[in-house]
mmCIF file of C-alpha atoms and ligand atoms in Angstrom:
data_model
loop_
_atom_site.group_PDB
_atom_site.id
_atom_site.type_symbol
_atom_site.label_atom_id
_atom_site.label_comp_id
_atom_site.label_asym_id
_atom_site.label_seq_id
_atom_site.Cartn_x
_atom_site.Cartn_y
_atom_site.Cartn_z
ATOM 1 C CA MET A 1 32.273 90.356 102.943
ATOM 2 C CA ASN A 2 28.775 91.280 101.749
ATOM 3 C CA ASN A 3 27.982 93.995 99.271
ATOM 4 C CA ASN A 4 26.516 96.380 101.850
ATOM 5 C CA SER A 5 29.580 96.415 104.056
ATOM 6 C CA ASN A 6 31.759 96.768 100.951
ATOM 7 C CA THR A 7 29.752 99.818 99.935
ATOM 8 C CA ASP A 8 30.124 101.288 103.431
ATOM 9 C CA LEU A 9 33.882 100.704 103.446
ATOM 10 C CA ILE A 10 34.293 102.250 99.998
ATOM 11 C CA MET A 11 32.247 105.247 101.147
ATOM 12 C CA GLN A 12 34.456 105.573 104.219
ATOM 13 C CA ILE A 13 37.572 105.628 102.019
ATOM 14 C CA SER A 14 35.925 108.191 99.713
ATOM 15 C CA ASN A 15 35.153 110.406 102.695
ATOM 16 C CA GLU A 16 38.770 110.199 103.853
ATOM 17 C CA VAL A 17 39.941 111.154 100.348
ATOM 18 C CA ILE A 18 37.542 114.111 100.215
ATOM 19 C CA ARG A 19 38.972 115.460 103.490
ATOM 20 C CA CYS A 20 42.592 114.588 102.690
ATOM 21 C CA THR A 21 45.246 117.272 103.161
ATOM 22 C CA SER A 22 48.312 114.999 102.956
ATOM 23 C CA CYS A 23 49.904 116.689 99.960
ATOM 24 C CA GLU A 24 49.971 120.061 98.255
ATOM 25 C CA LEU A 25 47.329 119.071 95.694
ATOM 26 C CA CYS A 26 44.665 119.735 98.338
ATOM 27 C CA HIS A 27 45.383 123.474 97.964
ATOM 28 C CA THR A 28 44.676 123.623 94.240
ATOM 29 C CA ARG A 29 41.905 121.035 93.802
ATOM 30 C CA ARG A 30 38.255 121.991 93.503
ATOM 31 C CA ASN A 31 37.136 118.490 94.352
ATOM 32 C CA ALA A 32 38.991 115.350 95.286
ATOM 33 C CA VAL A 33 38.067 112.421 93.040
ATOM 34 C CA PRO A 34 38.013 109.219 95.109
ATOM 35 C CA GLY A 35 36.627 107.016 92.347
ATOM 36 C CA GLU A 36 33.203 105.579 91.618
ATOM 37 C CA GLY A 37 31.421 102.423 90.666
ATOM 38 C CA SER A 38 30.470 99.109 92.147
ATOM 39 C CA ALA A 39 32.014 98.243 95.523
ATOM 40 C CA SER A 40 31.912 94.591 94.456
ATOM 41 C CA ALA A 41 33.238 95.139 90.937
ATOM 42 C CA ARG A 42 35.030 92.292 89.193
ATOM 43 C CA ILE A 43 37.101 94.810 87.227
ATOM 44 C CA MET A 44 38.725 97.909 88.665
ATOM 45 C CA PHE A 45 40.261 100.536 86.345
ATOM 46 C CA VAL A 46 43.140 102.669 87.549
ATOM 47 C CA GLY A 47 44.158 105.806 85.647
ATOM 48 C CA GLU A 48 46.711 108.511 86.407
ATOM 49 C CA ALA A 49 45.021 111.500 88.046
ATOM 50 C CA PRO A 50 41.876 113.613 87.642
ATOM 51 C CA GLY A 51 41.905 116.251 84.916
ATOM 52 C CA ARG A 52 40.001 119.529 84.663
ATOM 53 C CA PHE A 53 36.537 118.013 84.164
ATOM 54 C CA GLU A 54 37.035 115.428 86.886
ATOM 55 C CA ASP A 55 38.204 118.147 89.281
ATOM 56 C CA VAL A 56 35.001 120.127 88.617
ATOM 57 C CA GLN A 57 32.655 117.160 89.006
ATOM 58 C CA GLY A 58 34.523 115.111 91.616
ATOM 59 C CA LYS A 59 34.136 112.037 89.375
ATOM 60 C CA PRO A 60 36.736 110.042 87.462
ATOM 61 C CA PHE A 61 36.987 109.921 83.686
ATOM 62 C CA VAL A 62 34.155 112.319 82.820
ATOM 63 C CA GLY A 63 36.098 114.500 80.336
ATOM 64 C CA PRO A 64 37.260 113.722 76.782
ATOM 65 C CA ALA A 65 39.440 110.751 77.878
ATOM 66 C CA GLY A 66 36.469 109.468 79.871
ATOM 67 C CA LYS A 67 34.214 109.590 76.807
ATOM 68 C CA ILE A 68 36.759 107.467 74.944
ATOM 69 C CA LEU A 69 37.023 105.006 77.831
ATOM 70 C CA GLU A 70 33.245 104.756 78.107
ATOM 71 C CA ALA A 71 32.800 104.070 74.373
ATOM 72 C CA ALA A 72 35.527 101.408 74.460
ATOM 73 C CA LEU A 73 33.841 99.812 77.492
ATOM 74 C CA ILE A 74 30.485 99.697 75.718
ATOM 75 C CA ASN A 75 32.195 98.226 72.652
ATOM 76 C CA ALA A 76 33.565 95.459 74.898
ATOM 77 C CA ASN A 77 30.176 94.889 76.617
ATOM 78 C CA ILE A 78 31.529 96.162 79.917
ATOM 79 C CA TYR A 79 29.086 98.371 81.826
ATOM 80 C CA ARG A 80 30.502 101.355 83.662
ATOM 81 C CA SER A 81 28.086 100.837 86.560
ATOM 82 C CA GLN A 82 29.459 97.324 87.135
ATOM 83 C CA VAL A 83 33.124 98.318 87.368
ATOM 84 C CA PHE A 84 35.025 100.611 89.724
ATOM 85 C CA ILE A 85 37.061 103.455 88.213
ATOM 86 C CA THR A 86 39.709 105.392 90.083
ATOM 87 C CA ASN A 87 43.174 106.914 89.761
ATOM 88 C CA ILE A 88 46.620 106.587 91.285
ATOM 89 C CA VAL A 89 46.357 110.153 92.576
ATOM 90 C CA LYS A 90 42.948 111.407 93.719
ATOM 91 C CA CYS A 91 43.394 115.173 93.209
ATOM 92 C CA ARG A 92 44.143 117.070 90.007
ATOM 93 C CA PRO A 93 47.751 118.108 89.531
ATOM 94 C CA PRO A 94 47.741 121.774 88.372
ATOM 95 C CA GLY A 95 47.823 122.120 84.590
ATOM 96 C CA ASN A 96 47.441 118.335 84.309
ATOM 97 C CA ARG A 97 51.142 117.792 84.973
ATOM 98 C CA ARG A 98 52.254 114.272 85.892
ATOM 99 C CA PRO A 99 51.759 113.524 89.590
ATOM 100 C CA LYS A 100 54.975 113.880 91.603
ATOM 101 C CA ARG A 101 56.548 110.925 93.372
ATOM 102 C CA ASP A 102 55.634 112.163 96.850
ATOM 103 C CA GLU A 103 52.021 112.789 95.771
ATOM 104 C CA ILE A 104 51.813 109.237 94.452
ATOM 105 C CA ILE A 105 53.300 107.829 97.651
ATOM 106 C CA LYS A 106 50.970 109.825 99.894
ATOM 107 C CA CYS A 107 47.920 108.733 97.885
ATOM 108 C CA ASN A 108 48.967 105.099 97.610
ATOM 109 C CA ASP A 109 47.249 103.983 100.773
ATOM 110 C CA TYR A 110 43.808 105.000 99.463
ATOM 111 C CA LEU A 111 44.231 102.956 96.293
ATOM 112 C CA ASN A 112 45.536 99.941 98.202
ATOM 113 C CA LYS A 113 42.566 100.093 100.554
ATOM 114 C CA GLN A 114 40.132 100.388 97.626
ATOM 115 C CA ILE A 115 41.713 97.368 95.932
ATOM 116 C CA SER A 116 41.624 95.302 99.095
ATOM 117 C CA VAL A 117 37.960 96.122 99.886
ATOM 118 C CA ILE A 118 36.684 95.606 96.325
ATOM 119 C CA ASN A 119 39.012 92.658 95.743
ATOM 120 C CA PRO A 120 38.382 92.673 91.976
ATOM 121 C CA LYS A 121 39.152 89.697 89.796
ATOM 122 C CA ILE A 122 41.299 91.975 87.622
ATOM 123 C CA VAL A 123 42.834 95.427 88.152
ATOM 124 C CA CYS A 124 43.085 97.095 84.743
ATOM 125 C CA ILE A 125 45.957 99.557 84.609
ATOM 126 C CA LEU A 126 45.458 102.480 82.232
ATOM 127 C CA GLY A 127 48.736 103.864 80.939
ATOM 128 C CA ALA A 128 52.346 104.281 81.913
ATOM 129 C CA THR A 129 51.981 106.362 85.095
ATOM 130 C CA ALA A 130 49.620 103.862 86.701
ATOM 131 C CA TYR A 131 51.825 101.002 85.474
ATOM 132 C CA SER A 132 55.001 102.428 86.970
ATOM 133 C CA SER A 133 53.285 103.556 90.200
ATOM 134 C CA LEU A 134 51.491 100.288 90.906
ATOM 135 C CA LEU A 135 53.920 97.728 89.537
ATOM 136 C CA GLY A 136 57.151 99.605 88.901
ATOM 137 C CA GLY A 137 56.714 98.755 85.205
ATOM 138 C CA LYS A 138 58.043 100.744 82.297
ATOM 139 C CA ALA A 139 57.042 100.097 78.689
ATOM 140 C CA ILE A 140 53.236 99.981 78.656
ATOM 141 C CA THR A 141 53.192 99.856 74.852
ATOM 142 C CA VAL A 142 55.243 96.644 74.906
ATOM 143 C CA ASN A 143 53.335 95.006 77.755
ATOM 144 C CA ARG A 144 49.795 96.137 76.976
ATOM 145 C CA GLY A 145 47.170 93.483 76.391
ATOM 146 C CA LYS A 146 48.865 91.230 78.934
ATOM 147 C CA LEU A 147 47.528 89.740 82.141
ATOM 148 C CA LEU A 148 50.067 89.633 84.966
ATOM 149 C CA ASN A 149 49.720 87.861 88.280
ATOM 150 C CA ILE A 150 51.731 89.676 90.941
ATOM 151 C CA HIS A 151 51.596 88.599 94.591
ATOM 152 C CA GLY A 152 48.357 86.754 93.902
ATOM 153 C CA ARG A 153 46.595 89.681 92.244
ATOM 154 C CA ASN A 154 45.678 89.858 88.528
ATOM 155 C CA TYR A 155 46.615 92.988 86.624
ATOM 156 C CA PHE A 156 45.711 93.682 83.008
ATOM 157 C CA LEU A 157 47.628 96.386 81.177
ATOM 158 C CA THR A 158 46.409 98.746 78.510
ATOM 159 C CA ILE A 159 47.059 102.220 77.168
ATOM 160 C CA HIS A 160 45.657 105.399 78.705
ATOM 161 C CA PRO A 161 42.505 106.556 76.857
ATOM 162 C CA ALA A 162 43.932 110.108 76.645
ATOM 163 C CA ALA A 163 46.637 108.800 74.292
ATOM 164 C CA ILE A 164 43.868 108.373 71.718
ATOM 165 C CA LEU A 165 43.148 112.106 71.819
ATOM 166 C CA TYR A 166 46.609 112.593 70.297
ATOM 167 C CA ARG A 167 46.680 109.479 68.070
ATOM 168 C CA ARG A 168 43.270 108.287 66.887
ATOM 169 C CA SER A 169 44.724 105.077 65.484
ATOM 170 C CA LEU A 170 45.287 103.898 69.074
ATOM 171 C CA LEU A 171 41.525 103.536 69.554
ATOM 172 C CA ARG A 172 41.717 100.115 67.942
ATOM 173 C CA VAL A 173 44.389 99.097 70.477
ATOM 174 C CA LEU A 174 42.246 100.123 73.465
ATOM 175 C CA GLU A 175 39.191 98.424 71.971
ATOM 176 C CA GLU A 176 41.105 95.215 71.316
ATOM 177 C CA ASP A 177 42.543 95.191 74.832
ATOM 178 C CA LEU A 178 39.202 95.830 76.541
ATOM 179 C CA SER A 179 37.527 93.107 74.480
ATOM 180 C CA LYS A 180 40.256 90.748 75.650
ATOM 181 C CA LEU A 181 39.722 91.887 79.240
ATOM 182 C CA SER A 182 35.988 91.276 78.892
ATOM 183 C CA LYS A 183 36.661 87.693 77.782
ATOM 184 C CA LEU A 184 39.121 87.129 80.629
ATOM 185 C CA ILE A 185 36.542 88.172 83.182
ATOM 186 C CA ILE A 186 33.969 85.637 82.037
ATOM 187 C CA GLU A 187 36.429 82.754 81.838
HETATM 188 N N1 URA B 1 42.771 110.924 83.128
HETATM 189 C C1 URA B 1 42.974 110.114 84.188
HETATM 190 O O1 URA B 1 44.009 109.475 84.314
HETATM 191 N N2 URA B 1 42.021 110.033 85.085
HETATM 192 C C2 URA B 1 40.866 110.676 84.992
HETATM 193 O O2 URA B 1 40.032 110.532 85.891
HETATM 194 C C3 URA B 1 40.672 111.493 83.869
HETATM 195 C C4 URA B 1 41.636 111.608 82.947
#
């Protein structure tokens, strides 16, 4: 598939997300947040759900957790414009609560379509909610820094950048993991 048709398909998915009324989050969102970045990215990042800033701007990871992610990406020589960043759930859960199971299930199709169009070399899972939703995994802190191959797709696990807002010492962990990811992608 060439880059132009990839871009068109990703835009189509984004437009579906923007119009989506499949779950109750459509009533409280200001903007749906489909995700952004390169439609031919070699790395795709998947977080939990948009927060307040993302809801206002309609873009993923633009608030405090996003600033941390962006700095850790730069530190690892990964350019935000070359990757694709999205979330398990595309609309903000009120008060930033965890997305509910039915919200995750209803949103799942969008993420699966994004992954299959972009077909990244590695899907980088950010945090426990994305880990359990995508792979049914539990302990992210035990499994972080690992590359898993599941049904022919590569997944790399790391912590959620927001965890660093509560424990600064975790910044080193995210930086180490993203540096490892950066090396894996050029291998
Ligand atoms: N946290 C997430 O999981 N996703 C965002 O887009 C922002 C914060």
